[in-house]
Coordinates of C-alpha atoms in Angstrom, one line a residue:
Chain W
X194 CA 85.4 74.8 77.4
X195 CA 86.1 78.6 76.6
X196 CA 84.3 80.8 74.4
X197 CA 84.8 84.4 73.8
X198 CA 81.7 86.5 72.0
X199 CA 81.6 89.4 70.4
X200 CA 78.3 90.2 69.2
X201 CA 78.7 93.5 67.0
X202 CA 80.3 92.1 63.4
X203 CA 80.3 96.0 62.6
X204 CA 80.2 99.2 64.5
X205 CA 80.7 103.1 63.3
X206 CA 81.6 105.8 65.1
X207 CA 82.9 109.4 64.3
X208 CA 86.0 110.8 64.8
X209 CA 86.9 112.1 68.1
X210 CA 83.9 109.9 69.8
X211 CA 84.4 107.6 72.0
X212 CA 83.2 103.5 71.1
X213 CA 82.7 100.6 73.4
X214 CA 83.4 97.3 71.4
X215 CA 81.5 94.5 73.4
X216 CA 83.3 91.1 74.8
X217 CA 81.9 88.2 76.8
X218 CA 83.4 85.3 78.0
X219 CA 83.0 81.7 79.2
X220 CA 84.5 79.8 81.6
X221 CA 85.3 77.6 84.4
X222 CA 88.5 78.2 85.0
X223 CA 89.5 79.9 87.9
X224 CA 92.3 82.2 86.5
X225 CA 92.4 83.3 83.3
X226 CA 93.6 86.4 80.9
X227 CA 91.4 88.8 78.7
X228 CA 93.2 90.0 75.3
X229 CA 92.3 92.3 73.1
X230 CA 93.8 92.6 69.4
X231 CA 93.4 95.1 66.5
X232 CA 94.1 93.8 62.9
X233 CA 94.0 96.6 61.0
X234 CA 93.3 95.5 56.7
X235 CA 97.4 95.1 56.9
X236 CA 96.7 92.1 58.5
X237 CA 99.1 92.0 61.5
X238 CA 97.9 91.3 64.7
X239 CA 98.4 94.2 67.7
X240 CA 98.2 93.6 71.0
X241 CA 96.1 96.1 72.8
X242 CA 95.3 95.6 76.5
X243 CA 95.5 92.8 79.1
X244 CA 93.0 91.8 82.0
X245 CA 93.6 89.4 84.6
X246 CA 90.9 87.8 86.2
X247 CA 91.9 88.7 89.5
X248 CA 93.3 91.9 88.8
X249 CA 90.9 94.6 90.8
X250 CA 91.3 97.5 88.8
X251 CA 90.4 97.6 85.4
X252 CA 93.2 98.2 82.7
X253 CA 94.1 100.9 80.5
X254 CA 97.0 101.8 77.5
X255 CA 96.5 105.1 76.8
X256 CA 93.3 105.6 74.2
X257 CA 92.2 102.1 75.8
X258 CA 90.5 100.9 78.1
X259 CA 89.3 97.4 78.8
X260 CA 85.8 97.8 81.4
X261 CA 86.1 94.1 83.4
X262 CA 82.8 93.2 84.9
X263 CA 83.8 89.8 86.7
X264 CA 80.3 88.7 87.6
X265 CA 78.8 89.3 84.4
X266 CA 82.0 87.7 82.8
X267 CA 82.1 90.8 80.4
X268 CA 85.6 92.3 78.9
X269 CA 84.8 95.7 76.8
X270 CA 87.1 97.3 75.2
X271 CA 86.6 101.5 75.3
X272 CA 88.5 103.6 73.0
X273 CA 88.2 107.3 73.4
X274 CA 88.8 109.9 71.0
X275 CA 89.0 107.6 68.2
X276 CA 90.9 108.3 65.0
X277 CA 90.7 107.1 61.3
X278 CA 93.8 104.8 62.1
X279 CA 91.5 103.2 64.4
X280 CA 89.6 101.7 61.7
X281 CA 90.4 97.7 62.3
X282 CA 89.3 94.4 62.9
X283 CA 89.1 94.4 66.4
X284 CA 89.3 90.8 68.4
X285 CA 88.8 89.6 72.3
X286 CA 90.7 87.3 73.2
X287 CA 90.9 85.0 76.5
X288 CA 93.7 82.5 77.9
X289 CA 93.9 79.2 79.9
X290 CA 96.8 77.3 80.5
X291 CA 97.4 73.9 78.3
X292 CA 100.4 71.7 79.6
X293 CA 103.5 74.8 79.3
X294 CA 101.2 77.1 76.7
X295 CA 98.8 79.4 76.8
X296 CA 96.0 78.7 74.4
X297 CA 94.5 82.0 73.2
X298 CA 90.9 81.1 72.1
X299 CA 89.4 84.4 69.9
X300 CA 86.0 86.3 69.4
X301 CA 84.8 86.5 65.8
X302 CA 86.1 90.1 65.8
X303 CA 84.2 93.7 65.0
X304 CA 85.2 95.7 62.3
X305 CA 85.4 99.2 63.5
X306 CA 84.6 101.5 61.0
X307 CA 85.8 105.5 62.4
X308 CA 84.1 108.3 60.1
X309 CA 85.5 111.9 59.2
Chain H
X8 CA 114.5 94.3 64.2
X9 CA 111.3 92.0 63.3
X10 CA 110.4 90.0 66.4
X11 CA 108.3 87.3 64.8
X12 CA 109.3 86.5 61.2
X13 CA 107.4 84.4 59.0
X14 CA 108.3 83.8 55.3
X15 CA 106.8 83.7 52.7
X16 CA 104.6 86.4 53.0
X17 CA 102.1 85.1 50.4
X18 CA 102.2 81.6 48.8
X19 CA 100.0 80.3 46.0
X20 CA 100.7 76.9 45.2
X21 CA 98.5 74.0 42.9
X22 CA 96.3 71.6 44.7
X23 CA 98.7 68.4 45.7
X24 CA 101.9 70.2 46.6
X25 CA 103.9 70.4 49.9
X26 CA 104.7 73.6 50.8
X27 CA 106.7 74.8 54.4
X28 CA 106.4 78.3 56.2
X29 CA 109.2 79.0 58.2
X30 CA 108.5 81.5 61.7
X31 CA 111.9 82.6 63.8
X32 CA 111.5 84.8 67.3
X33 CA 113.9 86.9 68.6
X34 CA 112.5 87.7 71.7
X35 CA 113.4 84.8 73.7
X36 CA 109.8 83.4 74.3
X37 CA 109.4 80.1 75.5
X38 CA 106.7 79.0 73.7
X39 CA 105.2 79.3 70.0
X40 CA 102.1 78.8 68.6
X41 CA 100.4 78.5 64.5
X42 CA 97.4 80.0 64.6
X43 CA 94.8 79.5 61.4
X44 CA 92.8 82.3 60.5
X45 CA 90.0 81.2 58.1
X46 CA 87.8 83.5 55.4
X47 CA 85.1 85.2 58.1
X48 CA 88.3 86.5 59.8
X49 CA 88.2 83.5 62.3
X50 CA 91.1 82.5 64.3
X51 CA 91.8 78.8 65.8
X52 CA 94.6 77.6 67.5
X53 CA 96.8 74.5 65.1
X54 CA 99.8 73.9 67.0
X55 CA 102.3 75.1 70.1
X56 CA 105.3 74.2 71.0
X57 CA 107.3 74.8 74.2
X58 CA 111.2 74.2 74.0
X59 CA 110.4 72.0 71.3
X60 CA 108.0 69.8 72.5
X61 CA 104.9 69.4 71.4
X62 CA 102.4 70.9 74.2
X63 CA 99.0 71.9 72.0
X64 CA 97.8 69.6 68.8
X65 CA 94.5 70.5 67.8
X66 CA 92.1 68.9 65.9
X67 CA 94.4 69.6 61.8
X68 CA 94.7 67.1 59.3
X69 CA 98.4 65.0 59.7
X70 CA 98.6 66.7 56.3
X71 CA 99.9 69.6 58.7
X72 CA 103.1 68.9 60.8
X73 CA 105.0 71.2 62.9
X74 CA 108.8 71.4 63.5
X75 CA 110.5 73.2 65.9
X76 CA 114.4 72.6 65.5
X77 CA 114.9 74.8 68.3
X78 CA 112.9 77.1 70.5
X79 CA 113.1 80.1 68.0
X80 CA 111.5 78.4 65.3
X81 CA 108.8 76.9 64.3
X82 CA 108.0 75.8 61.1
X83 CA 104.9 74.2 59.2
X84 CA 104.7 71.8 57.0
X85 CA 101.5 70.9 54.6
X86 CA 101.6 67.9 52.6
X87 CA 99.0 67.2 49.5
X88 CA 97.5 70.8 49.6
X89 CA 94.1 71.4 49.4
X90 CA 91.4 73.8 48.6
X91 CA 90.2 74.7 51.9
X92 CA 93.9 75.2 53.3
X93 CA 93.5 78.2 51.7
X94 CA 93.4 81.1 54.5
X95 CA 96.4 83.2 56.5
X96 CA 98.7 81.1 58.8
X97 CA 99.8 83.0 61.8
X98 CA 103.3 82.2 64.2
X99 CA 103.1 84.0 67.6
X100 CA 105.2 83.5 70.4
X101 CA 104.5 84.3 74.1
X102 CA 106.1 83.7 77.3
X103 CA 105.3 81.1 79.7
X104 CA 104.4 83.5 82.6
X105 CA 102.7 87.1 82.3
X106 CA 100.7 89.0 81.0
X107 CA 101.5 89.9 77.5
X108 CA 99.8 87.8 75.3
X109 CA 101.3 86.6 72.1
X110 CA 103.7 88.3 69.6
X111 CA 102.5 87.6 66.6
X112 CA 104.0 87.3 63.3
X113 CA 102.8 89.5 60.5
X114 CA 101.0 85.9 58.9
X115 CA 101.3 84.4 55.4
X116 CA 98.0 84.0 53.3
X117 CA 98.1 80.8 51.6
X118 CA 96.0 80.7 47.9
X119 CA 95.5 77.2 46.8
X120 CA 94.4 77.0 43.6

């Protein structure tokens, strides 16, 4: 079975710093996907950055950056020169294959709090 | 241009009813999905659907049955509401290869009162 943690329910940073939201993951399966989402109070859900588990270099969308550290099955997510619209739920997120779908299983999410 | 609509936006219904939510894609996805996303912000897989077969049932009440007339939508249905179906119903849709994740729908946050 899969399971995504995310072991900071809160974090705080100030504006213009950079934050590290933390991610780890379980999981036998040889191929999977690392997600992460941002649901700001609005409650939509924005896709952020992609992984793959055998992709070598680690991925980046602009102010993001996801650090992949295969061997100890960690998926952080860095944002750099954070804004007040950065203030969101933030979740990670990992997929498997099931039959024709990709199941999605989440983390319990960290609100990110970014201060003036 | 929304790509994944779901309406209604907010429903608040009386213990015992049967209420739909309706989800469409317009970005030719293969494959959608009902996510539930409970009070502590927690989000479980319900249902997916690929070309309108059933591929994913998780463990739900048969109070909660998906249809998928065609492989743009995918609505829910919830017999004899309850209490604790109170929380917000996501749709997403994905592809069946690559790297994108799901497109999710902007959710509906079901009250039961």
């Amino acid at each position: 079975a899969q399971k995504i943690t995310q072991t900071q329910p809160g974090m705080f940073v100030q504006e213009k710093e950079a934050v590290t939201l933390d991610c780890t993951y379980d999981t036998s399966d040889p191929s999977y996907g690392l997600f992460w989402y941002k649901q700001p109070s609005s409650g939509e859900m924005i896709f952020l950055i992609y992984q793959g588990s055998y992709d070598q270099q680690n991925a980046t969308e602009g102010r993001y950056s996801l650090n992949f550290q295969k061997a100890r099955k960690s998926a952080n997510l860095v944002i750099s020169a954070s804004q007040l619209g950065d203030s969101a739920m933030y979740f990670c997120a990992m997929s498997r294959r099931s039959g024709s779908a990709r199941q999605l299983t989440f983390g319990s999410g960290t609100q990110l709090t970014v201060l003036p | 241009d929304t790509a994944v609509s779901q309406t209604p936006k907010y429903l608040v219904t009386q213990m015992g009813n049967d209420k739909s939510i309706k989800c469409e894609q317009n970005l030719g996805h293969d494959t959608m999905y009902w996510y539930k996303q409970d009070s502590k912000k927690f989000l479980k897989i319900m249902f997916s659907y690929n070309n309108k077969e059933l591929i994913i049932n998780e463990t739900v009440p048969n109070r909660f049955s998906p249809k998928s007339p065609d492989k743009a939508h995918l609505n829910l249905h919830i017999n004899s509401l309850e209490l604790g179906d109170s929380a917000v119903y996501f749709c997403a849709s994905s592809r069946e290869t690559g790297s994108y994740g799901y497109t999710f729908g902007s959710g509906t946050r079901l009250t039961v009162v």
